[in-house]
């Protein structure tokens, strides 16, 4: 079963200076993702970036992922 | 007409269209249910397409928008996003702006 730590690891491995806070029960997950790669991108493009990093796992392993994407500025980091 | 052309026609023929799992009355997934509720609260008329009824539509719409999840909302031909983005735009008022000029429910 997929754990929130798996998802955190997958996303952080695929993005620059990325920090992920993920919670979930094995079926539904919620992730807050902060990365400078989101700067200058629309919300759709930000989510597409994360979906791109997760690739096939989005279809195969993760039933439902709710996400909030933030730039470091937006996160107040 | 191939599936991508069919989807383009659906998206362009309806001011507001939600690709979802199930129907607005019987959503088959919490995220589709949430998107439906938001559109109903926004009091606009919207079309819905049940992707569970046709696998070609289910796979095709993911390619159409380069977006791997359902639901997907389109307003006046533009892809708006999935349930997270719909919720965020509903809460910050952006969705209301996007829906201006759309026929009321």
GROMACS .gro file of N, CA and C in nm:
model
  546
    1UNK      N    1   0.084  -0.120   0.000
    1UNK     CA    2   0.000   0.000   0.000
    1UNK      C    3   0.087   0.125   0.000
    2UNK      N    4   0.043   0.223  -0.071
    2UNK     CA    5   0.116   0.349  -0.078
    2UNK      C    6   0.103   0.425   0.053
    3UNK      N    7   0.211   0.482   0.100
    3UNK     CA    8   0.205   0.562   0.222
    3UNK      C    9   0.227   0.709   0.187
    4UNK      N   10   0.187   0.799   0.274
    4UNK     CA   11   0.214   0.941   0.249
    4UNK      C   12   0.364   0.967   0.232
    5UNK      N   13   0.447   0.887   0.302
    5UNK     CA   14   0.592   0.905   0.289
    5UNK      C   15   0.638   0.869   0.148
    6UNK      N   16   0.576   0.767   0.087
    6UNK     CA   17   0.609   0.731  -0.052
    6UNK      C   18   0.585   0.850  -0.143
    7UNK      N   19   0.468   0.909  -0.129
    7UNK     CA   20   0.430   1.019  -0.217
    7UNK      C   21   0.524   1.138  -0.196
    8UNK      N   22   0.550   1.168  -0.071
    8UNK     CA   23   0.645   1.275  -0.038
    8UNK      C   24   0.779   1.249  -0.107
    9UNK      N   25   0.827   1.125  -0.096
    9UNK     CA   26   0.956   1.089  -0.155
    9UNK      C   27   0.956   1.101  -0.307
   10UNK      N   28   0.850   1.052  -0.371
   10UNK     CA   29   0.842   1.057  -0.517
   10UNK      C   30   0.844   1.200  -0.568
   11UNK      N   31   0.765   1.285  -0.503
   11UNK     CA   32   0.755   1.423  -0.552
   11UNK      C   33   0.887   1.497  -0.525
   12UNK      N   34   0.940   1.480  -0.404
   12UNK     CA   35   1.064   1.552  -0.371
   12UNK      C   36   1.180   1.508  -0.459
   13UNK      N   37   1.180   1.382  -0.499
   13UNK     CA   38   1.288   1.332  -0.584
   13UNK      C   39   1.283   1.392  -0.724
   14UNK      N   40   1.163   1.432  -0.765
   14UNK     CA   41   1.146   1.478  -0.904
   14UNK      C   42   1.150   1.628  -0.922
   15UNK      N   43   1.159   1.702  -0.812
   15UNK     CA   44   1.152   1.848  -0.826
   15UNK      C   45   1.263   1.918  -0.750
   16UNK      N   46   1.298   2.036  -0.799
   16UNK     CA   47   1.407   2.113  -0.740
   16UNK      C   48   1.366   2.177  -0.607
   17UNK      N   49   1.449   2.165  -0.506
   17UNK     CA   50   1.428   2.232  -0.377
   17UNK      C   51   1.285   2.221  -0.328
   18UNK      N   52   1.233   2.101  -0.339
   18UNK     CA   53   1.091   2.081  -0.314
   18UNK      C   54   1.070   2.027  -0.173
   19UNK      N   55   0.971   2.082  -0.103
   19UNK     CA   56   0.936   2.022   0.025
   19UNK      C   57   0.788   1.985   0.025
   20UNK      N   58   0.761   1.865   0.068
   20UNK     CA   59   0.625   1.812   0.061
   20UNK      C   60   0.579   1.770   0.200
   21UNK      N   61   0.456   1.809   0.230
   21UNK     CA   62   0.393   1.763   0.352
   21UNK      C   63   0.271   1.682   0.309
   22UNK      N   64   0.273   1.553   0.333
   22UNK     CA   65   0.165   1.468   0.281
   22UNK      C   66   0.100   1.386   0.392
   23UNK      N   67  -0.032   1.383   0.389
   23UNK     CA   68  -0.107   1.300   0.482
   23UNK      C   69  -0.203   1.213   0.403
   24UNK      N   70  -0.237   1.097   0.460
   24UNK     CA   71  -0.333   1.013   0.389
   24UNK      C   72  -0.351   0.881   0.456
   25UNK      N   73  -0.450   0.804   0.405
   25UNK     CA   74  -0.489   0.679   0.468
   25UNK      C   75  -0.460   0.558   0.378
   26UNK      N   76  -0.378   0.578   0.274
   26UNK     CA   77  -0.352   0.467   0.183
   26UNK      C   78  -0.438   0.472   0.058
   27UNK      N   79  -0.546   0.548   0.063
   27UNK     CA   80  -0.633   0.562  -0.054
   27UNK      C   81  -0.648   0.708  -0.095
   28UNK      N   82  -0.674   0.792   0.004
   28UNK     CA   83  -0.686   0.934  -0.025
   28UNK      C   84  -0.571   1.007   0.043
   29UNK      N   85  -0.509   1.097  -0.034
   29UNK     CA   86  -0.394   1.170   0.018
   29UNK      C   87  -0.412   1.319  -0.002
   30UNK      N   88  -0.352   1.393   0.089
   30UNK     CA   89  -0.348   1.538   0.074
   30UNK      C   90  -0.204   1.583   0.087
   31UNK      N   91  -0.157   1.658  -0.011
   31UNK     CA   92  -0.018   1.702  -0.009
   31UNK      C   93  -0.009   1.854  -0.025
   32UNK      N   94   0.076   1.913   0.055
   32UNK     CA   95   0.110   2.054   0.036
   32UNK      C   96   0.253   2.055  -0.017
   33UNK      N   97   0.272   2.115  -0.133
   33UNK     CA   98   0.400   2.105  -0.204
   33UNK      C   99   0.456   2.245  -0.226
   34UNK      N  100   0.577   2.267  -0.180
   34UNK     CA  101   0.641   2.398  -0.196
   34UNK      C  102   0.766   2.381  -0.281
   35UNK      N  103   0.775   2.459  -0.389
   35UNK     CA  104   0.895   2.453  -0.473
   35UNK      C  105   0.910   2.582  -0.553
   36UNK      N  106   1.034   2.628  -0.572
   36UNK     CA  107   1.055   2.745  -0.658
   36UNK      C  108   1.019   2.717  -0.804
   37UNK      N  109   1.009   2.589  -0.841
   37UNK     CA  110   0.971   2.557  -0.980
   37UNK      C  111   0.830   2.605  -1.014
   38UNK      N  112   0.749   2.634  -0.912
   38UNK     CA  113   0.611   2.679  -0.938
   38UNK      C  114   0.604   2.826  -0.977
   39UNK      N  115   0.712   2.898  -0.955
   39UNK     CA  116   0.708   3.043  -0.979
   39UNK      C  117   0.676   3.074  -1.125
   40UNK      N  118   0.586   3.168  -1.146
   40UNK     CA  119   0.552   3.212  -1.281
   40UNK      C  120   0.460   3.118  -1.356
   41UNK      N  121   0.414   3.012  -1.288
   41UNK     CA  122   0.326   2.916  -1.356
   41UNK      C  123   0.182   2.932  -1.305
   42UNK      N  124   0.087   2.900  -1.392
   42UNK     CA  125  -0.053   2.900  -1.350
   42UNK      C  126  -0.077   2.780  -1.259
   43UNK      N  127  -0.189   2.782  -1.187
   43UNK     CA  128  -0.222   2.673  -1.096
   43UNK      C  129  -0.231   2.541  -1.175
   44UNK      N  130  -0.287   2.547  -1.293
   44UNK     CA  131  -0.296   2.426  -1.375
   44UNK      C  132  -0.157   2.373  -1.409
   45UNK      N  133  -0.069   2.464  -1.451
   45UNK     CA  134   0.067   2.422  -1.486
   45UNK      C  135   0.141   2.365  -1.365
   46UNK      N  136   0.115   2.423  -1.247
   46UNK     CA  137   0.180   2.374  -1.125
   46UNK      C  138   0.136   2.231  -1.095
   47UNK      N  139   0.006   2.207  -1.105
   47UNK     CA  140  -0.043   2.072  -1.079
   47UNK      C  141   0.005   1.974  -1.186
   48UNK      N  142   0.009   2.021  -1.313
   48UNK     CA  143   0.057   1.935  -1.422
   48UNK      C  144   0.202   1.894  -1.398
   49UNK      N  145   0.279   1.986  -1.343
   49UNK     CA  146   0.419   1.957  -1.312
   49UNK      C  147   0.427   1.840  -1.212
   50UNK      N  148   0.346   1.847  -1.107
   50UNK     CA  149   0.347   1.741  -1.007
   50UNK      C  150   0.296   1.609  -1.066
   51UNK      N  151   0.188   1.617  -1.144
   51UNK     CA  152   0.137   1.495  -1.209
   51UNK      C  153   0.244   1.434  -1.299
   52UNK      N  154   0.321   1.521  -1.366
   52UNK     CA  155   0.427   1.474  -1.454
   52UNK      C  156   0.534   1.398  -1.376
   53UNK      N  157   0.568   1.450  -1.259
   53UNK     CA  158   0.669   1.385  -1.174
   53UNK      C  159   0.617   1.248  -1.127
   54UNK      N  160   0.491   1.242  -1.093
   54UNK     CA  161   0.433   1.116  -1.043
   54UNK      C  162   0.410   1.015  -1.155
   55UNK      N  163   0.389   1.066  -1.276
   55UNK     CA  164   0.376   0.980  -1.394
   55UNK      C  165   0.274   0.869  -1.377
   56UNK      N  166   0.314   0.748  -1.410
   56UNK     CA  167   0.223   0.632  -1.408
   56UNK      C  168   0.170   0.601  -1.268
   57UNK      N  169   0.244   0.645  -1.167
   57UNK     CA  170   0.199   0.615  -1.030
   57UNK      C  171   0.063   0.677  -1.002
   58UNK      N  172   0.036   0.788  -1.071
   58UNK     CA  173  -0.092   0.856  -1.053
   58UNK      C  174  -0.206   0.762  -1.092
   59UNK      N  175  -0.184   0.683  -1.195
   59UNK     CA  176  -0.287   0.591  -1.244
   59UNK      C  177  -0.287   0.463  -1.161
   60UNK      N  178  -0.169   0.411  -1.138
   60UNK     CA  179  -0.158   0.275  -1.086
   60UNK      C  180  -0.169   0.268  -0.934
   61UNK      N  181  -0.101   0.359  -0.865
   61UNK     CA  182  -0.085   0.340  -0.721
   61UNK      C  183  -0.169   0.436  -0.637
   62UNK      N  184  -0.194   0.554  -0.691
   62UNK     CA  185  -0.258   0.657  -0.609
   62UNK      C  186  -0.402   0.673  -0.653
   63UNK      N  187  -0.495   0.641  -0.566
   63UNK     CA  188  -0.636   0.656  -0.607
   63UNK      C  189  -0.673   0.804  -0.611
   64UNK      N  190  -0.638   0.875  -0.508
   64UNK     CA  191  -0.686   1.012  -0.500
   64UNK      C  192  -0.586   1.099  -0.426
   65UNK      N  193  -0.539   1.200  -0.496
   65UNK     CA  194  -0.443   1.291  -0.437
   65UNK      C  195  -0.496   1.433  -0.450
   66UNK      N  196  -0.515   1.495  -0.334
   66UNK     CA  197  -0.556   1.634  -0.333
   66UNK      C  198  -0.429   1.714  -0.307
   67UNK      N  199  -0.405   1.818  -0.385
   67UNK     CA  200  -0.279   1.890  -0.363
   67UNK      C  201  -0.295   2.041  -0.361
   68UNK      N  202  -0.205   2.102  -0.285
   68UNK     CA  203  -0.196   2.247  -0.282
   68UNK      C  204  -0.052   2.280  -0.318
   69UNK      N  205  -0.035   2.362  -0.421
   69UNK     CA  206   0.100   2.396  -0.466
   69UNK      C  207   0.132   2.540  -0.429
   70UNK      N  208   0.251   2.561  -0.375
   70UNK     CA  209   0.292   2.695  -0.330
   70UNK      C  210   0.435   2.725  -0.373
   71UNK      N  211   0.461   2.849  -0.408
   71UNK     CA  212   0.600   2.892  -0.426
   71UNK      C  213   0.655   2.921  -0.286
   72UNK      N  214   0.788   2.926  -0.272
   72UNK     CA  215   0.844   2.958  -0.139
   72UNK      C  216   0.789   3.091  -0.085
   73UNK      N  217   0.770   3.189  -0.171
   73UNK     CA  218   0.713   3.317  -0.127
   73UNK      C  219   0.573   3.299  -0.069
   74UNK      N  220   0.490   3.224  -0.142
   74UNK     CA  221   0.353   3.201  -0.097
   74UNK      C  222   0.350   3.124   0.035
   75UNK      N  223   0.447   3.035   0.051
   75UNK     CA  224   0.453   2.954   0.173
   75UNK      C  225   0.510   3.034   0.290
   76UNK      N  226   0.562   3.153   0.259
   76UNK     CA  227   0.622   3.236   0.362
   76UNK      C  228   0.754   3.180   0.411
   77UNK      N  229   0.820   3.103   0.321
   77UNK     CA  230   0.948   3.040   0.360
   77UNK      C  231   1.062   3.141   0.343
   78UNK      N  232  -1.515   1.105  -3.703
   78UNK     CA  233  -1.460   1.197  -3.604
   78UNK      C  234  -1.391   1.117  -3.493
   79UNK      N  235  -1.269   1.151  -3.462
   79UNK     CA  236  -1.202   1.075  -3.355
   79UNK      C  237  -1.240   1.131  -3.218
   80UNK      N  238  -1.192   1.063  -3.115
   80UNK     CA  239  -1.236   1.098  -2.980
   80UNK      C  240  -1.194   1.240  -2.942
   81UNK      N  241  -1.075   1.281  -2.983
   81UNK     CA  242  -1.029   1.416  -2.948
   81UNK      C  243  -1.118   1.523  -3.013
   82UNK      N  244  -1.160   1.497  -3.137
   82UNK     CA  245  -1.251   1.592  -3.205
   82UNK      C  246  -1.388   1.593  -3.137
   83UNK      N  247  -1.432   1.475  -3.095
   83UNK     CA  248  -1.561   1.467  -3.024
   83UNK      C  249  -1.557   1.546  -2.893
   84UNK      N  250  -1.445   1.530  -2.822
   84UNK     CA  251  -1.432   1.599  -2.692
   84UNK      C  252  -1.427   1.750  -2.713
   85UNK      N  253  -1.355   1.792  -2.817
   85UNK     CA  254  -1.346   1.935  -2.849
   85UNK      C  255  -1.486   1.991  -2.875
   86UNK      N  256  -1.566   1.912  -2.947
   86UNK     CA  257  -1.701   1.957  -2.979
   86UNK      C  258  -1.785   1.971  -2.851
   87UNK      N  259  -1.773   1.876  -2.761
   87UNK     CA  260  -1.849   1.881  -2.634
   87UNK      C  261  -1.807   2.004  -2.553
   88UNK      N  262  -1.675   2.025  -2.545
   88UNK     CA  263  -1.622   2.135  -2.465
   88UNK      C  264  -1.664   2.270  -2.523
   89UNK      N  265  -1.670   2.277  -2.656
   89UNK     CA  266  -1.702   2.406  -2.718
   89UNK      C  267  -1.853   2.430  -2.729
   90UNK      N  268  -1.930   2.322  -2.725
   90UNK     CA  269  -2.076   2.337  -2.741
   90UNK      C  270  -2.144   2.375  -2.610
   91UNK      N  271  -2.073   2.357  -2.498
   91UNK     CA  272  -2.133   2.386  -2.368
   91UNK      C  273  -2.053   2.494  -2.296
   92UNK      N  274  -2.122   2.597  -2.246
   92UNK     CA  275  -2.054   2.703  -2.172
   92UNK      C  276  -1.980   2.647  -2.051
   93UNK      N  277  -2.047   2.556  -1.982
   93UNK     CA  278  -1.986   2.493  -1.864
   93UNK      C  279  -2.008   2.343  -1.875
   94UNK      N  280  -1.899   2.268  -1.873
   94UNK     CA  281  -1.914   2.122  -1.878
   94UNK      C  282  -1.816   2.058  -1.779
   95UNK      N  283  -1.872   1.962  -1.704
   95UNK     CA  284  -1.793   1.890  -1.604
   95UNK      C  285  -1.782   1.744  -1.646
   96UNK      N  286  -1.658   1.699  -1.666
   96UNK     CA  287  -1.632   1.556  -1.688
   96UNK      C  288  -1.614   1.495  -1.550
   97UNK      N  289  -1.698   1.397  -1.518
   97UNK     CA  290  -1.702   1.347  -1.380
   97UNK      C  291  -1.726   1.197  -1.377
   98UNK      N  292  -1.711   1.140  -1.257
   98UNK     CA  293  -1.746   1.000  -1.237
   98UNK      C  294  -1.887   0.996  -1.180
   99UNK      N  295  -1.979   0.939  -1.257
   99UNK     CA  296  -2.119   0.936  -1.217
   99UNK      C  297  -2.193   1.057  -1.272
  100UNK      N  298  -2.307   1.086  -1.212
  100UNK     CA  299  -2.390   1.198  -1.257
  100UNK      C  300  -2.401   1.298  -1.142
  101UNK      N  301  -2.444   1.422  -1.171
  101UNK     CA  302  -2.460   1.519  -1.061
  101UNK      C  303  -2.551   1.467  -0.950
  102UNK      N  304  -2.655   1.389  -0.986
  102UNK     CA  305  -2.744   1.334  -0.884
  102UNK      C  306  -2.679   1.218  -0.808
  103UNK      N  307  -2.596   1.141  -0.879
  103UNK     CA  308  -2.530   1.026  -0.816
  103UNK      C  309  -2.381   1.022  -0.848
  104UNK      N  310  -2.305   1.116  -0.792
  104UNK     CA  311  -2.160   1.114  -0.817
  104UNK      C  312  -2.097   0.988  -0.759
  105UNK      N  313  -2.002   0.930  -0.832
  105UNK     CA  314  -1.942   0.803  -0.791
  105UNK      C  315  -1.805   0.821  -0.724
  106UNK      N  316  -1.772   0.946  -0.693
  106UNK     CA  317  -1.643   0.973  -0.630
  106UNK      C  318  -1.655   1.105  -0.556
  107UNK      N  319  -1.590   1.115  -0.441
  107UNK     CA  320  -1.602   1.234  -0.359
  107UNK      C  321  -1.559   1.362  -0.429
  108UNK      N  322  -1.456   1.351  -0.511
  108UNK     CA  323  -1.405   1.470  -0.579
  108UNK      C  324  -1.504   1.519  -0.685
  109UNK      N  325  -1.566   1.424  -0.756
  109UNK     CA  326  -1.669   1.461  -0.854
  109UNK      C  327  -1.791   1.520  -0.782
  110UNK      N  328  -1.822   1.465  -0.665
  110UNK     CA  329  -1.934   1.517  -0.586
  110UNK      C  330  -1.908   1.660  -0.541
  111UNK      N  331  -1.785   1.686  -0.499
  111UNK     CA  332  -1.749   1.820  -0.455
  111UNK      C  333  -1.760   1.921  -0.570
  112UNK      N  334  -1.710   1.883  -0.686
  112UNK     CA  335  -1.716   1.972  -0.803
  112UNK      C  336  -1.862   2.002  -0.839
  113UNK      N  337  -1.947   1.899  -0.834
  113UNK     CA  338  -2.089   1.916  -0.861
  113UNK      C  339  -2.153   2.014  -0.763
  114UNK      N  340  -2.123   1.993  -0.634
  114UNK     CA  341  -2.180   2.081  -0.531
  114UNK      C  342  -2.142   2.227  -0.554
  115UNK      N  343  -2.017   2.249  -0.591
  115UNK     CA  344  -1.971   2.387  -0.612
  115UNK      C  345  -2.044   2.451  -0.730
  116UNK      N  346  -2.062   2.375  -0.838
  116UNK     CA  347  -2.133   2.430  -0.953
  116UNK      C  348  -2.280   2.455  -0.919
  117UNK      N  349  -2.339   2.365  -0.841
  117UNK     CA  350  -2.479   2.384  -0.801
  117UNK      C  351  -2.492   2.507  -0.712
  118UNK      N  352  -2.396   2.526  -0.623
  118UNK     CA  353  -2.400   2.646  -0.536
  118UNK      C  354  -2.376   2.773  -0.615
  119UNK      N  355  -2.304   2.760  -0.727
  119UNK     CA  356  -2.277   2.876  -0.811
  119UNK      C  357  -2.398   2.913  -0.897
  120UNK      N  358  -2.498   2.824  -0.893
  120UNK     CA  359  -2.625   2.848  -0.962
  120UNK      C  360  -2.610   2.875  -1.110
  121UNK      N  361  -2.527   2.794  -1.175
  121UNK     CA  362  -2.517   2.803  -1.320
  121UNK      C  363  -2.565   2.672  -1.382
  122UNK      N  364  -2.611   2.683  -1.506
  122UNK     CA  365  -2.649   2.563  -1.579
  122UNK      C  366  -2.521   2.497  -1.630
  123UNK      N  367  -2.505   2.369  -1.606
  123UNK     CA  368  -2.386   2.302  -1.658
  123UNK      C  369  -2.418   2.164  -1.713
  124UNK      N  370  -2.340   2.128  -1.814
  124UNK     CA  371  -2.352   1.994  -1.870
  124UNK      C  372  -2.255   1.903  -1.796
  125UNK      N  373  -2.287   1.774  -1.791
  125UNK     CA  374  -2.192   1.681  -1.729
  125UNK      C  375  -2.177   1.559  -1.818
  126UNK      N  376  -2.057   1.505  -1.815
  126UNK     CA  377  -2.027   1.383  -1.891
  126UNK      C  378  -1.976   1.280  -1.792
  127UNK      N  379  -2.040   1.163  -1.789
  127UNK     CA  380  -1.998   1.055  -1.700
  127UNK      C  381  -1.888   0.974  -1.769
  128UNK      N  382  -1.766   0.990  -1.721
  128UNK     CA  383  -1.654   0.920  -1.788
  128UNK      C  384  -1.658   0.769  -1.763
  129UNK      N  385  -1.731   0.727  -1.659
  129UNK     CA  386  -1.738   0.584  -1.631
  129UNK      C  387  -1.823   0.512  -1.736
  130UNK      N  388  -1.904   0.589  -1.810
  130UNK     CA  389  -1.991   0.528  -1.909
  130UNK      C  390  -1.917   0.494  -2.038
  131UNK      N  391  -1.800   0.552  -2.057
  131UNK     CA  392  -1.729   0.533  -2.184
  131UNK      C  393  -1.578   0.546  -2.162
  132UNK      N  394  -1.509   0.434  -2.173
  132UNK     CA  395  -1.366   0.434  -2.143
  132UNK      C  396  -1.287   0.520  -2.242
  133UNK      N  397  -1.336   0.532  -2.366
  133UNK     CA  398  -1.266   0.616  -2.464
  133UNK      C  399  -1.270   0.762  -2.420
  134UNK      N  400  -1.382   0.802  -2.362
  134UNK     CA  401  -1.395   0.939  -2.311
  134UNK      C  402  -1.305   0.956  -2.188
  135UNK      N  403  -1.307   0.856  -2.101
  135UNK     CA  404  -1.228   0.862  -1.977
  135UNK      C  405  -1.079   0.880  -2.008
  136UNK      N  406  -1.028   0.802  -2.102
  136UNK     CA  407  -0.886   0.813  -2.137
  136UNK      C  408  -0.861   0.935  -2.225
  137UNK      N  409  -0.955   0.962  -2.314
  137UNK     CA  410  -0.939   1.072  -2.410
  137UNK      C  411  -0.932   1.208  -2.344
  138UNK      N  412  -1.014   1.228  -2.242
  138UNK     CA  413  -1.018   1.361  -2.179
  138UNK      C  414  -0.889   1.388  -2.102
  139UNK      N  415  -0.824   1.281  -2.055
  139UNK     CA  416  -0.697   1.299  -1.986
  139UNK      C  417  -0.590   1.348  -2.083
  140UNK      N  418  -0.596   1.299  -2.206
  140UNK     CA  419  -0.501   1.345  -2.308
  140UNK      C  420  -0.537   1.486  -2.353
  141UNK      N  421  -0.666   1.508  -2.367
  141UNK     CA  422  -0.714   1.637  -2.420
  141UNK      C  423  -0.655   1.752  -2.339
  142UNK      N  424  -0.655   1.738  -2.207
  142UNK     CA  425  -0.611   1.846  -2.119
  142UNK      C  426  -0.472   1.822  -2.060
  143UNK      N  427  -0.412   1.707  -2.092
  143UNK     CA  428  -0.286   1.670  -2.028
  143UNK      C  429  -0.303   1.674  -1.875
  144UNK      N  430  -0.407   1.609  -1.829
  144UNK     CA  431  -0.444   1.612  -1.687
  144UNK      C  432  -0.492   1.472  -1.651
  145UNK      N  433  -0.428   1.404  -1.555
  145UNK     CA  434  -0.454   1.260  -1.538
  145UNK      C  435  -0.572   1.225  -1.450
  146UNK      N  436  -0.642   1.325  -1.397
  146UNK     CA  437  -0.747   1.291  -1.301
  146UNK      C  438  -0.883   1.348  -1.342
  147UNK      N  439  -0.986   1.290  -1.282
  147UNK     CA  440  -1.126   1.331  -1.299
  147UNK      C  441  -1.173   1.377  -1.161
  148UNK      N  442  -1.250   1.480  -1.143
  148UNK     CA  443  -1.323   1.557  -1.246
  148UNK      C  444  -1.235   1.660  -1.317
  149UNK      N  445  -1.289   1.708  -1.428
  149UNK     CA  446  -1.227   1.818  -1.502
  149UNK      C  447  -1.337   1.916  -1.542
  150UNK      N  448  -1.312   2.044  -1.515
  150UNK     CA  449  -1.410   2.148  -1.546
  150UNK      C  450  -1.363   2.234  -1.663
  151UNK      N  451  -1.455   2.258  -1.756
  151UNK     CA  452  -1.428   2.348  -1.869
  151UNK      C  453  -1.533   2.458  -1.869
  152UNK      N  454  -1.487   2.583  -1.883
  152UNK     CA  455  -1.578   2.696  -1.895
  152UNK      C  456  -1.546   2.770  -2.024
  153UNK      N  457  -1.649   2.783  -2.108
  153UNK     CA  458  -1.634   2.850  -2.238
  153UNK      C  459  -1.512   2.797  -2.315
  154UNK      N  460  -1.497   2.668  -2.316
  154UNK     CA  461  -1.391   2.606  -2.395
  154UNK      C  462  -1.257   2.597  -2.326
  155UNK      N  463  -1.244   2.664  -2.211
  155UNK     CA  464  -1.115   2.668  -2.143
  155UNK      C  465  -1.111   2.563  -2.030
  156UNK      N  466  -1.001   2.488  -2.024
  156UNK     CA  467  -0.983   2.394  -1.914
  156UNK      C  468  -0.951   2.472  -1.787
  157UNK      N  469  -1.034   2.452  -1.684
  157UNK     CA  470  -1.018   2.528  -1.558
  157UNK      C  471  -0.934   2.451  -1.457
  158UNK      N  472  -0.958   2.319  -1.447
  158UNK     CA  473  -0.878   2.240  -1.354
  158UNK      C  474  -0.958   2.126  -1.293
  159UNK      N  475  -0.897   2.062  -1.194
  159UNK     CA  476  -0.961   1.955  -1.121
  159UNK      C  477  -1.023   2.006  -0.992
  160UNK      N  478  -1.061   1.914  -0.904
  160UNK     CA  479  -1.140   1.955  -0.787
  160UNK      C  480  -1.064   2.049  -0.693
  161UNK      N  481  -0.933   2.029  -0.677
  161UNK     CA  482  -0.857   2.119  -0.589
  161UNK      C  483  -0.863   2.263  -0.639
  162UNK      N  484  -0.842   2.278  -0.769
  162UNK     CA  485  -0.839   2.413  -0.827
  162UNK      C  486  -0.980   2.473  -0.828
  163UNK      N  487  -1.080   2.391  -0.858
  163UNK     CA  488  -1.219   2.439  -0.857
  163UNK      C  489  -1.254   2.493  -0.718
  164UNK      N  490  -1.215   2.414  -0.616
  164UNK     CA  491  -1.245   2.454  -0.478
  164UNK      C  492  -1.173   2.584  -0.442
  165UNK      N  493  -1.047   2.591  -0.478
  165UNK     CA  494  -0.969   2.711  -0.447
  165UNK      C  495  -1.029   2.835  -0.516
  166UNK      N  496  -1.068   2.818  -0.644
  166UNK     CA  497  -1.124   2.932  -0.719
  166UNK      C  498  -1.263   2.970  -0.668
  167UNK      N  499  -1.336   2.870  -0.617
  167UNK     CA  500  -1.467   2.898  -0.559
  167UNK      C  501  -1.449   2.981  -0.432
  168UNK      N  502  -1.351   2.942  -0.352
  168UNK     CA  503  -1.331   3.011  -0.224
  168UNK      C  504  -1.275   3.152  -0.241
  169UNK      N  505  -1.192   3.174  -0.342
  169UNK     CA  506  -1.133   3.309  -0.357
  169UNK      C  507  -1.209   3.397  -0.456
  170UNK      N  508  -1.321   3.346  -0.509
  170UNK     CA  509  -1.406   3.429  -0.593
  170UNK      C  510  -1.372   3.427  -0.742
  171UNK      N  511  -1.259   3.363  -0.778
  171UNK     CA  512  -1.221   3.360  -0.920
  171UNK      C  513  -1.321   3.283  -1.005
  172UNK      N  514  -1.381   3.180  -0.945
  172UNK     CA  515  -1.475   3.099  -1.022
  172UNK      C  516  -1.597   3.182  -1.062
  173UNK      N  517  -1.641   3.265  -0.969
  173UNK     CA  518  -1.757   3.351  -0.995
  173UNK      C  519  -1.728   3.442  -1.115
  174UNK      N  520  -1.608   3.496  -1.119
  174UNK     CA  521  -1.568   3.583  -1.230
  174UNK      C  522  -1.570   3.505  -1.362
  175UNK      N  523  -1.517   3.383  -1.358
  175UNK     CA  524  -1.514   3.299  -1.479
  175UNK      C  525  -1.655   3.267  -1.528
  176UNK      N  526  -1.748   3.258  -1.433
  176UNK     CA  527  -1.883   3.215  -1.468
  176UNK      C  528  -1.975   3.331  -1.505
  177UNK      N  529  -1.921   3.451  -1.506
  177UNK     CA  530  -2.004   3.566  -1.542
  177UNK      C  531  -2.054   3.551  -1.685
  178UNK      N  532  -2.181   3.578  -1.707
  178UNK     CA  533  -2.237   3.569  -1.840
  178UNK      C  534  -2.288   3.431  -1.877
  179UNK      N  535  -2.265   3.335  -1.788
  179UNK     CA  536  -2.315   3.200  -1.812
  179UNK      C  537  -2.461   3.192  -1.766
  180UNK      N  538  -2.541   3.117  -1.841
  180UNK     CA  539  -2.684   3.106  -1.810
  180UNK      C  540  -2.705   3.046  -1.671
  181UNK      N  541  -2.794   3.109  -1.594
  181UNK     CA  542  -2.821   3.061  -1.458
  181UNK      C  543  -2.898   2.929  -1.461
  182UNK      N  544  -2.885   2.855  -1.353
  182UNK     CA  545  -2.953   2.725  -1.344
  182UNK      C  546  -3.102   2.746  -1.328
   0.00000   0.00000   0.00000
